[in-house]
mmCIF file of C-alpha atoms in Angstrom:
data_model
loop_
_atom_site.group_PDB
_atom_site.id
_atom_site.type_symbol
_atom_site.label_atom_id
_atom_site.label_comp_id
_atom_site.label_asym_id
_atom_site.label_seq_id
_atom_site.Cartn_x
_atom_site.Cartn_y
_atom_site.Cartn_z
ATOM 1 C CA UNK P 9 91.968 83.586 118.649
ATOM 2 C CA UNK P 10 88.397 84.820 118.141
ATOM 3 C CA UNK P 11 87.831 83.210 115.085
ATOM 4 C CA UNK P 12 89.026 79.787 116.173
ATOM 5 C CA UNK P 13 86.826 80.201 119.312
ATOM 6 C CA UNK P 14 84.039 80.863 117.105
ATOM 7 C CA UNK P 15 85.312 77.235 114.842
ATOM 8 C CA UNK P 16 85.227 75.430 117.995
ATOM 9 C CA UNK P 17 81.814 76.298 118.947
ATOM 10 C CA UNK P 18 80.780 75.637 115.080
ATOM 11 C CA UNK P 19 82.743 72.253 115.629
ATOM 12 C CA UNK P 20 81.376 71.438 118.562
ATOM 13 C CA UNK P 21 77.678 70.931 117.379
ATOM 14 C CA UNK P 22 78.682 68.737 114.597
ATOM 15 C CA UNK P 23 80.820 66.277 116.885
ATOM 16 C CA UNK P 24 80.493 66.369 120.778
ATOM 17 C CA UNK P 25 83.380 64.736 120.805
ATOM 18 C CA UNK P 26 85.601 68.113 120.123
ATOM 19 C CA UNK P 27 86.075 69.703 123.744
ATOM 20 C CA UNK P 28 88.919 72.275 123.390
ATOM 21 C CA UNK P 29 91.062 74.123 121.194
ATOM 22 C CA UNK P 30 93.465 71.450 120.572
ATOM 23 C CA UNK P 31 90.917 68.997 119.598
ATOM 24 C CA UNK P 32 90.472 71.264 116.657
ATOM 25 C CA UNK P 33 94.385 69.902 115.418
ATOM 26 C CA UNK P 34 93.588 66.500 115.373
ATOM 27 C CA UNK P 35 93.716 64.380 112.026
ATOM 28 C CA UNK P 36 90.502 62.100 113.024
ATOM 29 C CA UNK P 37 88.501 65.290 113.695
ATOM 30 C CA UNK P 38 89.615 67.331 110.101
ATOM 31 C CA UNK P 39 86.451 66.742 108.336
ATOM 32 C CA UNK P 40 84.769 67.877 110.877
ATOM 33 C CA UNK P 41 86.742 71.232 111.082
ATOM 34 C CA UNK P 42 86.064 71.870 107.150
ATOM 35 C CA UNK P 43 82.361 71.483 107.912
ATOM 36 C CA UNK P 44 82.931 74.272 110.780
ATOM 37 C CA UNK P 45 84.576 76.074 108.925
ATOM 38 C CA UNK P 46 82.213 76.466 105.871
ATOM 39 C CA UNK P 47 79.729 76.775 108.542
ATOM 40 C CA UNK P 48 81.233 79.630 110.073
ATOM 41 C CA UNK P 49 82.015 81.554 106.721
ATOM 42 C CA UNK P 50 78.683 81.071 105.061
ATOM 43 C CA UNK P 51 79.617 78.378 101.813
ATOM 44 C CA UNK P 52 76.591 77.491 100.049
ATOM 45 C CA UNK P 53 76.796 74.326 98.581
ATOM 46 C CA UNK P 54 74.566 75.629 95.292
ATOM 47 C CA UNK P 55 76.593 78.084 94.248
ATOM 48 C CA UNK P 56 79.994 77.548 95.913
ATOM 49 C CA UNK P 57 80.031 81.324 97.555
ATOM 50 C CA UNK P 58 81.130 81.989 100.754
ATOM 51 C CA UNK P 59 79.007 84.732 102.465
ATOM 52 C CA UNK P 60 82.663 85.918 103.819
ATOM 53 C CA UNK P 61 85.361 84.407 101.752
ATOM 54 C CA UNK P 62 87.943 86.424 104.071
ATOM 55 C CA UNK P 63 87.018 84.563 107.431
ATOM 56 C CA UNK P 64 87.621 81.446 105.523
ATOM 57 C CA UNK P 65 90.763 81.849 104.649
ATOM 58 C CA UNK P 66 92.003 83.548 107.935
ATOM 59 C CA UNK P 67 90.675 80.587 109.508
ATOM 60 C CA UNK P 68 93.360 78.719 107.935
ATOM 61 C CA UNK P 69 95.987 80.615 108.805
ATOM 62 C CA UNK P 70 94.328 80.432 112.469
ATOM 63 C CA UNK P 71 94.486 76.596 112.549
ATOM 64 C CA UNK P 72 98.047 76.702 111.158
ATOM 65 C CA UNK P 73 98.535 78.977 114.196
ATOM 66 C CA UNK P 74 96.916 77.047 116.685
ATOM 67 C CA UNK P 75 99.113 73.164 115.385
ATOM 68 C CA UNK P 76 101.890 75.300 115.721
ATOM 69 C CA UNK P 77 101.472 76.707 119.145
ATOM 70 C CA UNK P 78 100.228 73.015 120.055
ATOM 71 C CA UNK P 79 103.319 71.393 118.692
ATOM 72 C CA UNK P 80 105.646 73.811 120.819
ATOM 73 C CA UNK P 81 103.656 73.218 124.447
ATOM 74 C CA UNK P 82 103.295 69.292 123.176
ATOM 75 C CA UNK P 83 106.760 69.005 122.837
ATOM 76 C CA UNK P 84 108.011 70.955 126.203
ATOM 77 C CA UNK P 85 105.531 68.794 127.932
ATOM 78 C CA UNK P 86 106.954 65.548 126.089
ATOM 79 C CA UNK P 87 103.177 64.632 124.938
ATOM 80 C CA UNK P 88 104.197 62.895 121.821
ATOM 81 C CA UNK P 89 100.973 61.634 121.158
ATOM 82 C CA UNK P 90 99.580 65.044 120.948
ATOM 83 C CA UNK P 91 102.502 66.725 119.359
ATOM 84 C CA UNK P 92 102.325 63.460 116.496
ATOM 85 C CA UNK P 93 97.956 64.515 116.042
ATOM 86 C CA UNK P 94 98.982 68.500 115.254
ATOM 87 C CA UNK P 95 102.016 67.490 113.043
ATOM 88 C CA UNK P 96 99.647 65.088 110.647
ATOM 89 C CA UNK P 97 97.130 67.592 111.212
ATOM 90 C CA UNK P 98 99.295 70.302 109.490
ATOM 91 C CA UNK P 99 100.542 67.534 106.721
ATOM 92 C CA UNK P 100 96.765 66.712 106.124
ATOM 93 C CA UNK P 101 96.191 70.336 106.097
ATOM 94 C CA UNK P 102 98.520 71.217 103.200
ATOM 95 C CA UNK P 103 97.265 68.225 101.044
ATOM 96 C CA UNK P 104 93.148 68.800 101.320
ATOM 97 C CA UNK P 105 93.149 72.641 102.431
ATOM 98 C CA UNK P 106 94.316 74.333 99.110
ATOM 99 C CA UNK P 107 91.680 72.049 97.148
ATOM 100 C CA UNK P 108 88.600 72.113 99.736
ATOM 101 C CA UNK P 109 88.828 75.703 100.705
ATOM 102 C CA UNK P 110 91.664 78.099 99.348
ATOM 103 C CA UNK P 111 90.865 77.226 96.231
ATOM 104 C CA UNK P 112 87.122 78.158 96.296
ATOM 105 C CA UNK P 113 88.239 81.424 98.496
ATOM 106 C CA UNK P 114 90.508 82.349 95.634
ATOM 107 C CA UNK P 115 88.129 82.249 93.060
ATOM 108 C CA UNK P 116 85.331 84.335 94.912
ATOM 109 C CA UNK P 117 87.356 86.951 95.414
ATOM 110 C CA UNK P 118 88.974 87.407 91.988
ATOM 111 C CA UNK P 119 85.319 87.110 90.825
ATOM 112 C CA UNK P 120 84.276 90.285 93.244
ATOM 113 C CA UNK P 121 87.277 92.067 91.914
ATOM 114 C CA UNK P 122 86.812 91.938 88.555
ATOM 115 C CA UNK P 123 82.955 92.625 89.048
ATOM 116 C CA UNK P 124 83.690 95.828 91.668
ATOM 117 C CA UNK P 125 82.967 98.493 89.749
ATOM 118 C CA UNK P 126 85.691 101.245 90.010
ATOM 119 C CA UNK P 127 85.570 104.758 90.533
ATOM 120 C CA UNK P 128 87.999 107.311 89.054
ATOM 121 C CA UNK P 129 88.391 110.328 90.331
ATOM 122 C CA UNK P 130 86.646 113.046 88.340
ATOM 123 C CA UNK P 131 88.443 115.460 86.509
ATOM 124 C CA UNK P 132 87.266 118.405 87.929
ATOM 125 C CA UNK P 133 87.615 117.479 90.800
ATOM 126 C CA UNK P 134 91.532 116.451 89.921
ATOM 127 C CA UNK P 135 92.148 120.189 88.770
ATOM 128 C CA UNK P 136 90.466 122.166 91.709
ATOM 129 C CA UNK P 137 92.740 120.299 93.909
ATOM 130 C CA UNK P 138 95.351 120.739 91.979
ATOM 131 C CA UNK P 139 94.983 124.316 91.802
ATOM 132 C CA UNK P 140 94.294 124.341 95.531
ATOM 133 C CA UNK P 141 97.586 123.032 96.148
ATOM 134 C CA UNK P 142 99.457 125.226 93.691
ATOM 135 C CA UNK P 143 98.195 128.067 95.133
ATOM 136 C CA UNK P 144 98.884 126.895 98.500
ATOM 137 C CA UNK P 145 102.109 126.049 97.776
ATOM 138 C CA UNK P 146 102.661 129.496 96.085
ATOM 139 C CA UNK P 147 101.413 131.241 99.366
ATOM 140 C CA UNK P 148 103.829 129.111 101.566
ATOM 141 C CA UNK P 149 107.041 129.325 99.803
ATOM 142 C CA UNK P 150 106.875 132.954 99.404
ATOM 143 C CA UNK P 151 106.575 132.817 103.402
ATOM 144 C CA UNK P 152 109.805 130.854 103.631
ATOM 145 C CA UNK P 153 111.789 132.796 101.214
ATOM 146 C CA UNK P 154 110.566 135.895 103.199
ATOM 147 C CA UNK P 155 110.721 136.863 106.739
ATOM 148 C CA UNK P 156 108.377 134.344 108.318
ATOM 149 C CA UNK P 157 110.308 131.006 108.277
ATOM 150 C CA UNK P 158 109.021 129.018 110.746
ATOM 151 C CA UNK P 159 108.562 125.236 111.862
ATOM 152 C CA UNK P 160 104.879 125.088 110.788
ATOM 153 C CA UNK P 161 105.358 127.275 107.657
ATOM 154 C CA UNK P 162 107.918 124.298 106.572
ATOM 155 C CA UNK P 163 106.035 121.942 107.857
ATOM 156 C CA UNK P 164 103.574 122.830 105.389
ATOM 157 C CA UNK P 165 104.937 123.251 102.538
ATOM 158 C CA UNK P 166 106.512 119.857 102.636
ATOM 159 C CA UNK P 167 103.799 118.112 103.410
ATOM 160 C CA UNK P 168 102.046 120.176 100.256
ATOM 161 C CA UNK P 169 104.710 119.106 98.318
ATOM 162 C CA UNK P 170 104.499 115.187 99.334
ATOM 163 C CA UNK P 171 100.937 115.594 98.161
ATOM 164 C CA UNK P 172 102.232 117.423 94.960
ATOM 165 C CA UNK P 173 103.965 114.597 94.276
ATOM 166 C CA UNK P 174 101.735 111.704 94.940
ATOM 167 C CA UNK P 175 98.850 113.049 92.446
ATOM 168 C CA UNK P 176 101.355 113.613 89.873
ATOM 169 C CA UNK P 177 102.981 110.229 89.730
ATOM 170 C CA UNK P 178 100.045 108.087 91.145
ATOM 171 C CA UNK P 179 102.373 105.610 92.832
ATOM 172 C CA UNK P 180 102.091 104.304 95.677
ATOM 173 C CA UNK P 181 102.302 106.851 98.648
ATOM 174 C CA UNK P 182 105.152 104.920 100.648
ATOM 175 C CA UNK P 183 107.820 105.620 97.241
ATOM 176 C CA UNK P 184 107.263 109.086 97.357
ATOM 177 C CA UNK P 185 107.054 108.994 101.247
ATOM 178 C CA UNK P 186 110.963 106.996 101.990
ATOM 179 C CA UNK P 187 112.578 109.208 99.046
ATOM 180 C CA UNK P 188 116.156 109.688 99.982
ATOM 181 C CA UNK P 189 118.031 113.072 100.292
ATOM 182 C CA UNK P 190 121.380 111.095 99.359
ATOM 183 C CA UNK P 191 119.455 110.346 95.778
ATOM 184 C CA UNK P 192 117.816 113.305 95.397
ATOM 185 C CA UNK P 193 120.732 115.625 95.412
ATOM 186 C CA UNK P 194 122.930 112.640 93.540
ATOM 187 C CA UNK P 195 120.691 112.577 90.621
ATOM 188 C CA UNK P 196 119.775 116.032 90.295
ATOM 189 C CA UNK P 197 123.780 117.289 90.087
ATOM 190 C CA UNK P 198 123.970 114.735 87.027
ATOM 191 C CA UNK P 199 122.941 116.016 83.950
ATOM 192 C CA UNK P 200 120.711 113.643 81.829
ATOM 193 C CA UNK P 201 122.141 112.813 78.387
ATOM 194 C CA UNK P 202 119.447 111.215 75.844
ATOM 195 C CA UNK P 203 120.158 109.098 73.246
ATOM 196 C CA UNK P 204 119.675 111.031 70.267
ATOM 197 C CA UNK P 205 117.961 107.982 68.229
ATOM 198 C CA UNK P 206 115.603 107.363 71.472
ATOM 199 C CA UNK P 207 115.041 111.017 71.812
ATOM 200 C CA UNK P 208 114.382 111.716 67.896
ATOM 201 C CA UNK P 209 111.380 109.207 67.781
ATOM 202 C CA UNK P 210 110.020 110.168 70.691
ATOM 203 C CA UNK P 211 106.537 112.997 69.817
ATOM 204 C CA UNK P 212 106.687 116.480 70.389
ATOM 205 C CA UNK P 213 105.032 115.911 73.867
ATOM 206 C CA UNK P 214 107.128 113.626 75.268
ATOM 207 C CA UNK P 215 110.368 115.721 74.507
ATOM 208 C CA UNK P 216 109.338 118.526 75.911
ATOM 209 C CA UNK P 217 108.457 116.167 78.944
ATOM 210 C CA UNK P 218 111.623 115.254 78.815
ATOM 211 C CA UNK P 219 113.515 118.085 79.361
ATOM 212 C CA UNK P 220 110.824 120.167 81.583
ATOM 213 C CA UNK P 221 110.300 116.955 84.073
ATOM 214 C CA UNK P 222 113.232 116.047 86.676
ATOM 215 C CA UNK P 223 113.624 112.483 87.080
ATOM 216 C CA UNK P 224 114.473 110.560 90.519
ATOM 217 C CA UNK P 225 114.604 107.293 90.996
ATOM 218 C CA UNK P 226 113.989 105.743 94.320
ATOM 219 C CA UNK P 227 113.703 102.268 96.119
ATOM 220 C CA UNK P 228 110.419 100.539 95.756
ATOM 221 C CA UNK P 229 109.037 96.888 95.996
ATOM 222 C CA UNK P 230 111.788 93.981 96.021
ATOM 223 C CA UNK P 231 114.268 96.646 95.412
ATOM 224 C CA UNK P 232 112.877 97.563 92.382
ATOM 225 C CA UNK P 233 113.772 101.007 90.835
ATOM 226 C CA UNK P 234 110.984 103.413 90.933
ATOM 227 C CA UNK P 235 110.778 106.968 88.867
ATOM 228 C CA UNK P 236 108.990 109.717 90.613
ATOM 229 C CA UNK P 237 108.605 112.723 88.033
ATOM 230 C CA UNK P 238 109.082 116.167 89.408
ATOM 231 C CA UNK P 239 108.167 119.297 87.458
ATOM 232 C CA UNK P 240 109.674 122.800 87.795
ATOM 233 C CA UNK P 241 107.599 124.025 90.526
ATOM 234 C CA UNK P 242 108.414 120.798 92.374
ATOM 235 C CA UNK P 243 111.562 120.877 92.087
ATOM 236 C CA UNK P 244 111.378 124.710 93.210
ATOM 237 C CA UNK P 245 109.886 123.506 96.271
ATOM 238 C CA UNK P 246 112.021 120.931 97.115
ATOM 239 C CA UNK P 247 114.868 123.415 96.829
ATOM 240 C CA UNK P 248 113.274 125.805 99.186
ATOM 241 C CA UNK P 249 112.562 122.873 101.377
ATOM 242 C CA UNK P 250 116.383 122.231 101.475
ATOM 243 C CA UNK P 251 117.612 125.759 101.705
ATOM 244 C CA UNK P 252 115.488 126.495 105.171
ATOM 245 C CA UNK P 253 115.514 123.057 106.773
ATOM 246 C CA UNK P 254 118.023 123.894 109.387
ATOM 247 C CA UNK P 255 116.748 127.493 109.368
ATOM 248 C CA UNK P 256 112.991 126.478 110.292
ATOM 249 C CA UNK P 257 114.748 123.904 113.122
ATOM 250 C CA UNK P 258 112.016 121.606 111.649
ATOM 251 C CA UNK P 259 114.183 118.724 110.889
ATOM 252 C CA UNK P 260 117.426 116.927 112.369
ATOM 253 C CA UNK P 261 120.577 117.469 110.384
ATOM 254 C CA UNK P 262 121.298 113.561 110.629
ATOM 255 C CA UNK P 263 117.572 112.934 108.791
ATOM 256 C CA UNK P 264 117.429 111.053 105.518
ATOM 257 C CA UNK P 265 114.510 111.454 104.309
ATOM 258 C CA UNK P 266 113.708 114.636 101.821
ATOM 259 C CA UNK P 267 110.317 115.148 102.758
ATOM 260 C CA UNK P 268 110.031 114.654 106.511
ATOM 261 C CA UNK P 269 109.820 116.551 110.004
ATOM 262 C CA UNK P 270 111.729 116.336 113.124
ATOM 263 C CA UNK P 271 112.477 112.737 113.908
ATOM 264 C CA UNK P 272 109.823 110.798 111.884
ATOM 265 C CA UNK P 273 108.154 111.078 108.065
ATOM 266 C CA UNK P 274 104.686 112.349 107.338
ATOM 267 C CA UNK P 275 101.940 110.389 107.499
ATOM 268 C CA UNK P 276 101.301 110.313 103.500
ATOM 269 C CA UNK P 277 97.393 109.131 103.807
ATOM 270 C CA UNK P 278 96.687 111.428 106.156
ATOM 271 C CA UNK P 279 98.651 114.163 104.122
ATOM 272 C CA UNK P 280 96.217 113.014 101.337
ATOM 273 C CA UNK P 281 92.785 112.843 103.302
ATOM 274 C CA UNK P 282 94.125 116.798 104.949
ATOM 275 C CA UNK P 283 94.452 118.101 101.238
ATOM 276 C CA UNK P 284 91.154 116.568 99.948
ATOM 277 C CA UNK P 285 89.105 117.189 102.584
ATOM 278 C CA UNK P 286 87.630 120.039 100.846
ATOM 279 C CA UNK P 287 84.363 121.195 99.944
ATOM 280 C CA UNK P 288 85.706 121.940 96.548
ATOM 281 C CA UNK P 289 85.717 118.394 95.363
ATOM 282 C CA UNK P 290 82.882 116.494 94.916
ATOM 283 C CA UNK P 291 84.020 113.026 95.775
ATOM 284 C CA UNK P 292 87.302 113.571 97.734
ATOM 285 C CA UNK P 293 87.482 110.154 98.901
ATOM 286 C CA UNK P 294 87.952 108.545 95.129
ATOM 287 C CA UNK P 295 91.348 110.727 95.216
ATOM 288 C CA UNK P 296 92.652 109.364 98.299
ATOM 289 C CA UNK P 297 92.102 105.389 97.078
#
């Protein structure tokens, strides 16, 4: 409630009349909370900016907030009066709010994010930590497969491998993160069948793609179906990573997830920001965006 004590302060020097919080909620007094609130976020009336288009808009959802929490003590006090002021205050709200403020909010910031410029990731910088890993991961599965399975050792090549797999398929870390055992080892006993017409026009490329790549496909936004793309050394990986799970004690038979440890997942930003914070890359934080 920082941000509305900062509105009533704002408020208060434009009308005296405004004493507390729940003054704020009132219908009479809504002008006077636009005012504060431009005040507060820096509009200028020239160009129609807001110095901080963000404090704007949270400062809607704060007065929302605050009629709401108003209406709920108004009504176990029986103050109708009161409780009638924050109830028109929210109806006046969603008639005048969008047009006076959300909609100038919106456009400022869809201005900013076209006009951000964007960094990619440099290609160099792409392969050396590619290699990185692949050599890493190299170095730890042939510690697995040998005499030194251990908790960490596992623990490290999974976590090398939930990197692996983010770079590759640039998606968003949490799809590649919540991937299921269940699907994994579903879709990987089925053998893919390609229609030969879809196949045939497909280039050279691509069909080799194809067949080299192992397709999963996991749970993502809404329930949407989401292909993560493994390639052979992957999927190599993976299969070591299943082989010694219950060997390196590193992970509860019960445990869905593929890529995990113990009782929880790995963090997958801070599996990212481990792997790229090398000096081998020039701009290691562009990778981890």
């Amino acid at each position: 409630m920082r941000r509305i004590a900062r509105l009533l302060l704002e408020t208060q020097q434009i009308n005296a009349s405004i004493k507390s919080a729940k003054d704020l909620v009132d219908p009479a007094h809504f002008d006077d909370v636009i005012l504060g609130v431009n005040i507060c976020s820096g509009f200028d009336t020239s160009n129609q900016n807001f110095e901080a288009p963000t404090l704007a808009k949270k400062l809607g959802q704060s007065l929302t907030t605050l009629a709401e929490i108003v209406i709920a003590e108004s009504i176990k006090s029986s103050d109708t009066l009161q409780e009638c002021k924050a109830e028109q205050f929210l109806k006046l709200k969603n008639l005048q709010w969008k047009q006076r403020i959300a909609t100038k909010v919106y456009k400022q910031q869809c201005k900013q994010k076209w006009q951000k410029p964007k960094k990619v990731p440099l290609t160099a910088d792409t392969v050396k930590l590619n290699q990185l890993l692949t050599n890493q991961v190299c170095t730890t599965k042939e510690k697995l497969q040998g005499n030194e399975v251990s908790t960490s050792t596992w623990r490290e090549l999974a976590s090398l491998t939930l990197a692996q797999l983010i770079m590759f398929n640039r998606r968003r870390p949490g799809e590649t993160q919540y991937l299921r055992m269940s699907d994994y080892l579903e879709q990987t006993k089925k053998k893919r069948e390609f229609q030969d017409e879809i196949f045939e026009s497909l280039p050279i490329a691509q069909k080799l793609a194809a067949k080299r790549l192992t397709l999963i496909m996991t749970r993502g936004k809404r329930d949407r179906g989401v292909p993560i793309l493994l390639t052979p050394d992957m999927a190599d990986s993976v299969k070591v990573l299943n082989k010694t799970r219950q060997i390196a004690g590193s992970i509860h038979k019960t445990h869905t997830y593929l890529l995990a440890h113990q009782e929880t997942l790995f963090s997958r930003f801070e599996v990212m920001i481990v792997c790229t914070n090398t000096r081998i890359c020039v701009g290691p934080k562009i990778l981890t965006d």
